[in-house]
Amino acid sequence: MLQRLLPLSLICTLLMAGVAHSTTVIPPTFESLVSRANTIFVGEVMDVRAEWQTTRDGRAIKTYVTFRVEEVWKGAVGAVTQLEFLGGTIGETKMEVVGMPTFRLGQRSVLFAHGQRGISPLVGFMHGRLRIERDFAGVDRVRTHDGRSLGGINEMGTNRPSYMLSITPMRLADLASAVKSLAGAARAR
């Protein structure tokens, strides 16, 4: 079995290296994230499960992340929802998609989902996931997909040097207000 998986893993790695080399994800602006998302919600990870799936190109690992939905800011989603991501780990076999967000139980995030199946269900790939962390005063704060401080919506879609970024992450309530305002204005048109 391991001898059969080794060539498949090598082929996947070489293919993914070519894709990673030729693929660039431009960080979307706040307006683009909101307008391109069918659903925007705050969710807490309840389950992370990787499975082998048969595709037209062969077998691949897909990871299913189940969220308890705390609040919906745009679109419609139930109290529990699941998103499907390409890649993951099963036993000692790992299929990695460079830049794919990873999730752990209990982790809270704001998710900008476009509702299409494919490599990632998130708008802007990894940029469609913002981390939520509670500060020492009990205030929910927002960070980028990779944990950097997000001082405000004006910092989204930019590649500012770290010395130009805000030290204090924006409040989740402020992000919610901005998303709802922009989504509401788009519906009114």
PDB file of C-alpha atoms in Angstrom:
ATOM      1  CA  MET A   1       0.000   0.000   0.000  1.00  0.00           C
ATOM      2  CA  LEU A   2       2.768   2.452   0.961  1.00  0.00           C
ATOM      3  CA  GLN A   3       4.597   1.658  -2.296  1.00  0.00           C
ATOM      4  CA  ARG A   4       1.466   2.617  -4.258  1.00  0.00           C
ATOM      5  CA  LEU A   5       0.982   5.866  -2.305  1.00  0.00           C
ATOM      6  CA  LEU A   6       4.576   7.011  -2.666  1.00  0.00           C
ATOM      7  CA  PRO A   7       4.410   7.567  -6.464  1.00  0.00           C
ATOM      8  CA  LEU A   8       0.982   9.207  -6.104  1.00  0.00           C
ATOM      9  CA  SER A   9       2.320  11.506  -3.394  1.00  0.00           C
ATOM     10  CA  LEU A  10       5.327  12.379  -5.542  1.00  0.00           C
ATOM     11  CA  ILE A  11       3.107  13.198  -8.520  1.00  0.00           C
ATOM     12  CA  CYS A  12       0.782  15.342  -6.347  1.00  0.00           C
ATOM     13  CA  THR A  13       3.769  17.159  -4.866  1.00  0.00           C
ATOM     14  CA  LEU A  14       5.234  17.903  -8.295  1.00  0.00           C
ATOM     15  CA  LEU A  15       1.873  19.029  -9.649  1.00  0.00           C
ATOM     16  CA  MET A  16       1.212  21.211  -6.631  1.00  0.00           C
ATOM     17  CA  ALA A  17       4.706  22.715  -6.837  1.00  0.00           C
ATOM     18  CA  GLY A  18       3.964  23.747 -10.416  1.00  0.00           C
ATOM     19  CA  VAL A  19       0.597  25.171  -9.408  1.00  0.00           C
ATOM     20  CA  ALA A  20       2.018  26.973  -6.382  1.00  0.00           C
ATOM     21  CA  HIS A  21       4.756  28.461  -8.490  1.00  0.00           C
ATOM     22  CA  SER A  22       2.391  29.741 -11.149  1.00  0.00           C
ATOM     23  CA  THR A  23      -0.510  30.785  -8.906  1.00  0.00           C
ATOM     24  CA  THR A  24      -0.637  34.143  -7.189  1.00  0.00           C
ATOM     25  CA  VAL A  25      -3.394  35.187  -4.836  1.00  0.00           C
ATOM     26  CA  ILE A  26      -3.792  38.939  -4.789  1.00  0.00           C
ATOM     27  CA  PRO A  27      -5.195  40.026  -1.415  1.00  0.00           C
ATOM     28  CA  PRO A  28      -8.735  41.261  -2.082  1.00  0.00           C
ATOM     29  CA  THR A  29      -9.912  44.598  -0.750  1.00  0.00           C
ATOM     30  CA  PHE A  30     -12.600  44.751   1.897  1.00  0.00           C
ATOM     31  CA  GLU A  31     -15.165  45.771  -0.741  1.00  0.00           C
ATOM     32  CA  SER A  32     -14.185  42.845  -2.963  1.00  0.00           C
ATOM     33  CA  LEU A  33     -14.389  40.330  -0.101  1.00  0.00           C
ATOM     34  CA  VAL A  34     -17.881  41.487   0.828  1.00  0.00           C
ATOM     35  CA  SER A  35     -19.235  41.776  -2.724  1.00  0.00           C
ATOM     36  CA  ARG A  36     -17.836  38.419  -3.938  1.00  0.00           C
ATOM     37  CA  ALA A  37     -19.003  36.460  -0.865  1.00  0.00           C
ATOM     38  CA  ASN A  38     -22.411  34.782  -1.008  1.00  0.00           C
ATOM     39  CA  THR A  39     -22.230  34.154   2.731  1.00  0.00           C
ATOM     40  CA  ILE A  40     -20.317  35.903   5.501  1.00  0.00           C
ATOM     41  CA  PHE A  41     -20.532  34.394   8.963  1.00  0.00           C
ATOM     42  CA  VAL A  42     -18.799  34.046  12.302  1.00  0.00           C
ATOM     43  CA  GLY A  43     -18.183  30.406  13.120  1.00  0.00           C
ATOM     44  CA  GLU A  44     -16.501  28.200  15.700  1.00  0.00           C
ATOM     45  CA  VAL A  45     -14.839  24.991  14.502  1.00  0.00           C
ATOM     46  CA  MET A  46     -16.711  21.936  15.784  1.00  0.00           C
ATOM     47  CA  ASP A  47     -15.033  19.254  13.662  1.00  0.00           C
ATOM     48  CA  VAL A  48     -12.180  18.838  11.174  1.00  0.00           C
ATOM     49  CA  ARG A  49     -12.213  15.642   9.124  1.00  0.00           C
ATOM     50  CA  ALA A  50     -10.044  14.587   6.164  1.00  0.00           C
ATOM     51  CA  GLU A  51     -11.206  11.956   3.649  1.00  0.00           C
ATOM     52  CA  TRP A  52      -9.984  10.396   0.440  1.00  0.00           C
ATOM     53  CA  GLN A  53     -12.118  11.447  -2.519  1.00  0.00           C
ATOM     54  CA  THR A  54     -12.088  10.093  -6.059  1.00  0.00           C
ATOM     55  CA  THR A  55     -11.851  12.855  -8.634  1.00  0.00           C
ATOM     56  CA  ARG A  56     -11.637  12.772 -12.422  1.00  0.00           C
ATOM     57  CA  ASP A  57      -7.850  13.183 -12.024  1.00  0.00           C
ATOM     58  CA  GLY A  58      -7.450  10.421  -9.420  1.00  0.00           C
ATOM     59  CA  ARG A  59      -7.641  10.314  -5.651  1.00  0.00           C
ATOM     60  CA  ALA A  60      -7.218  13.390  -3.504  1.00  0.00           C
ATOM     61  CA  ILE A  61      -7.573  14.302   0.139  1.00  0.00           C
ATOM     62  CA  LYS A  62     -10.308  16.760   1.038  1.00  0.00           C
ATOM     63  CA  THR A  63     -10.808  18.278   4.463  1.00  0.00           C
ATOM     64  CA  TYR A  64     -14.284  19.023   5.777  1.00  0.00           C
ATOM     65  CA  VAL A  65     -14.520  21.705   8.455  1.00  0.00           C
ATOM     66  CA  THR A  66     -17.792  21.930  10.400  1.00  0.00           C
ATOM     67  CA  PHE A  67     -18.676  25.239  12.043  1.00  0.00           C
ATOM     68  CA  ARG A  68     -21.164  26.213  14.707  1.00  0.00           C
ATOM     69  CA  VAL A  69     -22.508  29.444  13.247  1.00  0.00           C
ATOM     70  CA  GLU A  70     -22.606  32.274  15.798  1.00  0.00           C
ATOM     71  CA  GLU A  71     -23.808  35.050  13.529  1.00  0.00           C
ATOM     72  CA  VAL A  72     -24.578  35.555   9.828  1.00  0.00           C
ATOM     73  CA  TRP A  73     -23.659  38.943   8.377  1.00  0.00           C
ATOM     74  CA  LYS A  74     -24.579  38.251   4.742  1.00  0.00           C
ATOM     75  CA  GLY A  75     -26.527  35.504   2.998  1.00  0.00           C
ATOM     76  CA  ALA A  76     -28.126  32.525   4.666  1.00  0.00           C
ATOM     77  CA  VAL A  77     -26.603  29.565   6.480  1.00  0.00           C
ATOM     78  CA  GLY A  78     -27.920  27.199   9.143  1.00  0.00           C
ATOM     79  CA  ALA A  79     -26.860  26.924  12.773  1.00  0.00           C
ATOM     80  CA  VAL A  80     -24.208  24.420  11.654  1.00  0.00           C
ATOM     81  CA  THR A  81     -22.444  24.500   8.297  1.00  0.00           C
ATOM     82  CA  GLN A  82     -19.599  22.655   6.639  1.00  0.00           C
ATOM     83  CA  LEU A  83     -16.931  23.890   4.207  1.00  0.00           C
ATOM     84  CA  GLU A  84     -14.806  21.651   1.959  1.00  0.00           C
ATOM     85  CA  PHE A  85     -11.104  22.339   1.306  1.00  0.00           C
ATOM     86  CA  LEU A  86      -8.671  20.507  -0.988  1.00  0.00           C
ATOM     87  CA  GLY A  87      -5.787  18.915   0.904  1.00  0.00           C
ATOM     88  CA  GLY A  88      -5.273  17.530   4.371  1.00  0.00           C
ATOM     89  CA  THR A  89      -3.663  14.698   6.268  1.00  0.00           C
ATOM     90  CA  ILE A  90      -4.777  11.089   6.610  1.00  0.00           C
ATOM     91  CA  GLY A  91      -2.455   8.979   8.717  1.00  0.00           C
ATOM     92  CA  GLU A  92       1.061   9.622   7.427  1.00  0.00           C
ATOM     93  CA  THR A  93      -0.135  10.831   4.033  1.00  0.00           C
ATOM     94  CA  LYS A  94      -0.312  14.582   3.606  1.00  0.00           C
ATOM     95  CA  MET A  95      -1.631  16.522   0.626  1.00  0.00           C
ATOM     96  CA  GLU A  96      -0.719  20.168   1.102  1.00  0.00           C
ATOM     97  CA  VAL A  97      -2.108  23.081  -0.840  1.00  0.00           C
ATOM     98  CA  VAL A  98       0.231  25.994  -0.211  1.00  0.00           C
ATOM     99  CA  GLY A  99      -1.574  28.838   1.541  1.00  0.00           C
ATOM    100  CA  MET A 100      -4.672  26.811   2.423  1.00  0.00           C
ATOM    101  CA  PRO A 101      -5.997  27.856   5.822  1.00  0.00           C
ATOM    102  CA  THR A 102      -5.928  25.221   8.538  1.00  0.00           C
ATOM    103  CA  PHE A 103      -8.453  25.007  11.337  1.00  0.00           C
ATOM    104  CA  ARG A 104      -8.438  23.550  14.842  1.00  0.00           C
ATOM    105  CA  LEU A 105     -11.290  22.683  17.207  1.00  0.00           C
ATOM    106  CA  GLY A 106     -12.716  25.639  19.104  1.00  0.00           C
ATOM    107  CA  GLN A 107     -11.112  28.210  16.817  1.00  0.00           C
ATOM    108  CA  ARG A 108     -13.344  31.143  15.833  1.00  0.00           C
ATOM    109  CA  SER A 109     -13.212  32.892  12.475  1.00  0.00           C
ATOM    110  CA  VAL A 110     -15.042  35.269  10.183  1.00  0.00           C
ATOM    111  CA  LEU A 111     -15.527  33.444   6.882  1.00  0.00           C
ATOM    112  CA  PHE A 112     -16.226  35.043   3.504  1.00  0.00           C
ATOM    113  CA  ALA A 113     -17.550  32.078   1.477  1.00  0.00           C
ATOM    114  CA  HIS A 114     -18.359  32.202  -2.224  1.00  0.00           C
ATOM    115  CA  GLY A 115     -20.383  28.990  -2.202  1.00  0.00           C
ATOM    116  CA  GLN A 116     -18.550  27.317  -5.091  1.00  0.00           C
ATOM    117  CA  ARG A 117     -16.833  23.966  -4.898  1.00  0.00           C
ATOM    118  CA  GLY A 118     -13.199  23.746  -5.826  1.00  0.00           C
ATOM    119  CA  ILE A 119      -9.897  24.144  -4.085  1.00  0.00           C
ATOM    120  CA  SER A 120     -11.161  26.583  -1.434  1.00  0.00           C
ATOM    121  CA  PRO A 121     -14.713  27.769  -0.702  1.00  0.00           C
ATOM    122  CA  LEU A 122     -13.371  31.111   0.546  1.00  0.00           C
ATOM    123  CA  VAL A 123     -13.171  34.357  -1.395  1.00  0.00           C
ATOM    124  CA  GLY A 124      -9.544  35.198  -2.027  1.00  0.00           C
ATOM    125  CA  PHE A 125      -8.421  31.737  -0.942  1.00  0.00           C
ATOM    126  CA  MET A 126      -6.824  32.192   2.504  1.00  0.00           C
ATOM    127  CA  HIS A 127      -7.744  35.897   2.659  1.00  0.00           C
ATOM    128  CA  GLY A 128     -11.425  34.961   3.058  1.00  0.00           C
ATOM    129  CA  ARG A 129     -10.759  33.795   6.616  1.00  0.00           C
ATOM    130  CA  LEU A 130     -10.144  36.237   9.457  1.00  0.00           C
ATOM    131  CA  ARG A 131      -9.198  34.908  12.886  1.00  0.00           C
ATOM    132  CA  ILE A 132     -11.024  36.002  16.012  1.00  0.00           C
ATOM    133  CA  GLU A 133      -9.173  36.272  19.306  1.00  0.00           C
ATOM    134  CA  ARG A 134     -10.486  37.505  22.643  1.00  0.00           C
ATOM    135  CA  ASP A 135      -8.217  40.048  24.326  1.00  0.00           C
ATOM    136  CA  PHE A 136      -7.428  40.318  28.028  1.00  0.00           C
ATOM    137  CA  ALA A 137     -10.437  42.637  28.535  1.00  0.00           C
ATOM    138  CA  GLY A 138     -12.829  40.116  26.945  1.00  0.00           C
ATOM    139  CA  VAL A 139     -13.193  42.013  23.645  1.00  0.00           C
ATOM    140  CA  ASP A 140     -13.253  39.965  20.422  1.00  0.00           C
ATOM    141  CA  ARG A 141     -10.551  41.201  18.030  1.00  0.00           C
ATOM    142  CA  VAL A 142      -9.898  40.393  14.360  1.00  0.00           C
ATOM    143  CA  ARG A 143      -6.629  39.203  12.832  1.00  0.00           C
ATOM    144  CA  THR A 144      -5.688  38.218   9.288  1.00  0.00           C
ATOM    145  CA  HIS A 145      -5.634  34.603   8.105  1.00  0.00           C
ATOM    146  CA  ASP A 146      -1.988  34.317   9.159  1.00  0.00           C
ATOM    147  CA  GLY A 147      -2.434  35.969  12.563  1.00  0.00           C
ATOM    148  CA  ARG A 148      -1.230  39.494  11.765  1.00  0.00           C
ATOM    149  CA  SER A 149      -2.960  42.404  13.472  1.00  0.00           C
ATOM    150  CA  LEU A 150      -5.765  43.906  11.353  1.00  0.00           C
ATOM    151  CA  GLY A 151      -6.234  47.480  12.494  1.00  0.00           C
ATOM    152  CA  GLY A 152      -9.149  48.281  10.191  1.00  0.00           C
ATOM    153  CA  ILE A 153     -10.851  47.496   6.904  1.00  0.00           C
ATOM    154  CA  ASN A 154      -8.533  49.931   5.133  1.00  0.00           C
ATOM    155  CA  GLU A 155      -5.652  47.498   5.778  1.00  0.00           C
ATOM    156  CA  MET A 156      -7.368  44.707   3.842  1.00  0.00           C
ATOM    157  CA  GLY A 157      -6.142  44.069   0.308  1.00  0.00           C
ATOM    158  CA  THR A 158      -2.805  45.706   0.902  1.00  0.00           C
ATOM    159  CA  ASN A 159       0.651  44.322   1.357  1.00  0.00           C
ATOM    160  CA  ARG A 160       1.792  46.887   3.876  1.00  0.00           C
ATOM    161  CA  PRO A 161       5.074  46.312   5.632  1.00  0.00           C
ATOM    162  CA  SER A 162       4.579  45.099   9.196  1.00  0.00           C
ATOM    163  CA  TYR A 163       5.831  48.398  10.661  1.00  0.00           C
ATOM    164  CA  MET A 164       2.861  50.171   9.020  1.00  0.00           C
ATOM    165  CA  LEU A 165       0.230  47.856  10.481  1.00  0.00           C
ATOM    166  CA  SER A 166      -1.819  48.642  13.554  1.00  0.00           C
ATOM    167  CA  ILE A 167      -0.629  47.102  16.788  1.00  0.00           C
ATOM    168  CA  THR A 168      -4.153  46.718  18.185  1.00  0.00           C
ATOM    169  CA  PRO A 169      -6.456  44.508  16.096  1.00  0.00           C
ATOM    170  CA  MET A 170      -9.856  45.958  15.228  1.00  0.00           C
ATOM    171  CA  ARG A 171     -12.883  44.917  17.245  1.00  0.00           C
ATOM    172  CA  LEU A 172     -15.093  42.190  15.791  1.00  0.00           C
ATOM    173  CA  ALA A 173     -18.110  44.462  16.369  1.00  0.00           C
ATOM    174  CA  ASP A 174     -16.541  47.149  14.145  1.00  0.00           C
ATOM    175  CA  LEU A 175     -15.934  44.627  11.357  1.00  0.00           C
ATOM    176  CA  ALA A 176     -19.525  43.359  11.673  1.00  0.00           C
ATOM    177  CA  SER A 177     -20.858  46.895  11.360  1.00  0.00           C
ATOM    178  CA  ALA A 178     -18.727  47.610   8.262  1.00  0.00           C
ATOM    179  CA  VAL A 179     -19.727  44.325   6.553  1.00  0.00           C
ATOM    180  CA  LYS A 180     -23.434  44.770   7.270  1.00  0.00           C
ATOM    181  CA  SER A 181     -23.325  48.382   6.093  1.00  0.00           C
ATOM    182  CA  LEU A 182     -21.607  47.543   2.798  1.00  0.00           C
ATOM    183  CA  ALA A 183     -23.738  44.434   2.177  1.00  0.00           C
ATOM    184  CA  GLY A 184     -26.904  46.405   2.949  1.00  0.00           C
ATOM    185  CA  ALA A 185     -25.897  49.223   0.590  1.00  0.00           C
ATOM    186  CA  ALA A 186     -25.267  46.692  -2.200  1.00  0.00           C
ATOM    187  CA  ARG A 187     -28.746  45.125  -1.673  1.00  0.00           C
ATOM    188  CA  ALA A 188     -30.398  48.569  -1.785  1.00  0.00           C
ATOM    189  CA  ARG A 189     -29.027  49.279  -5.268  1.00  0.00           C
TER     190      ARG A 189
END
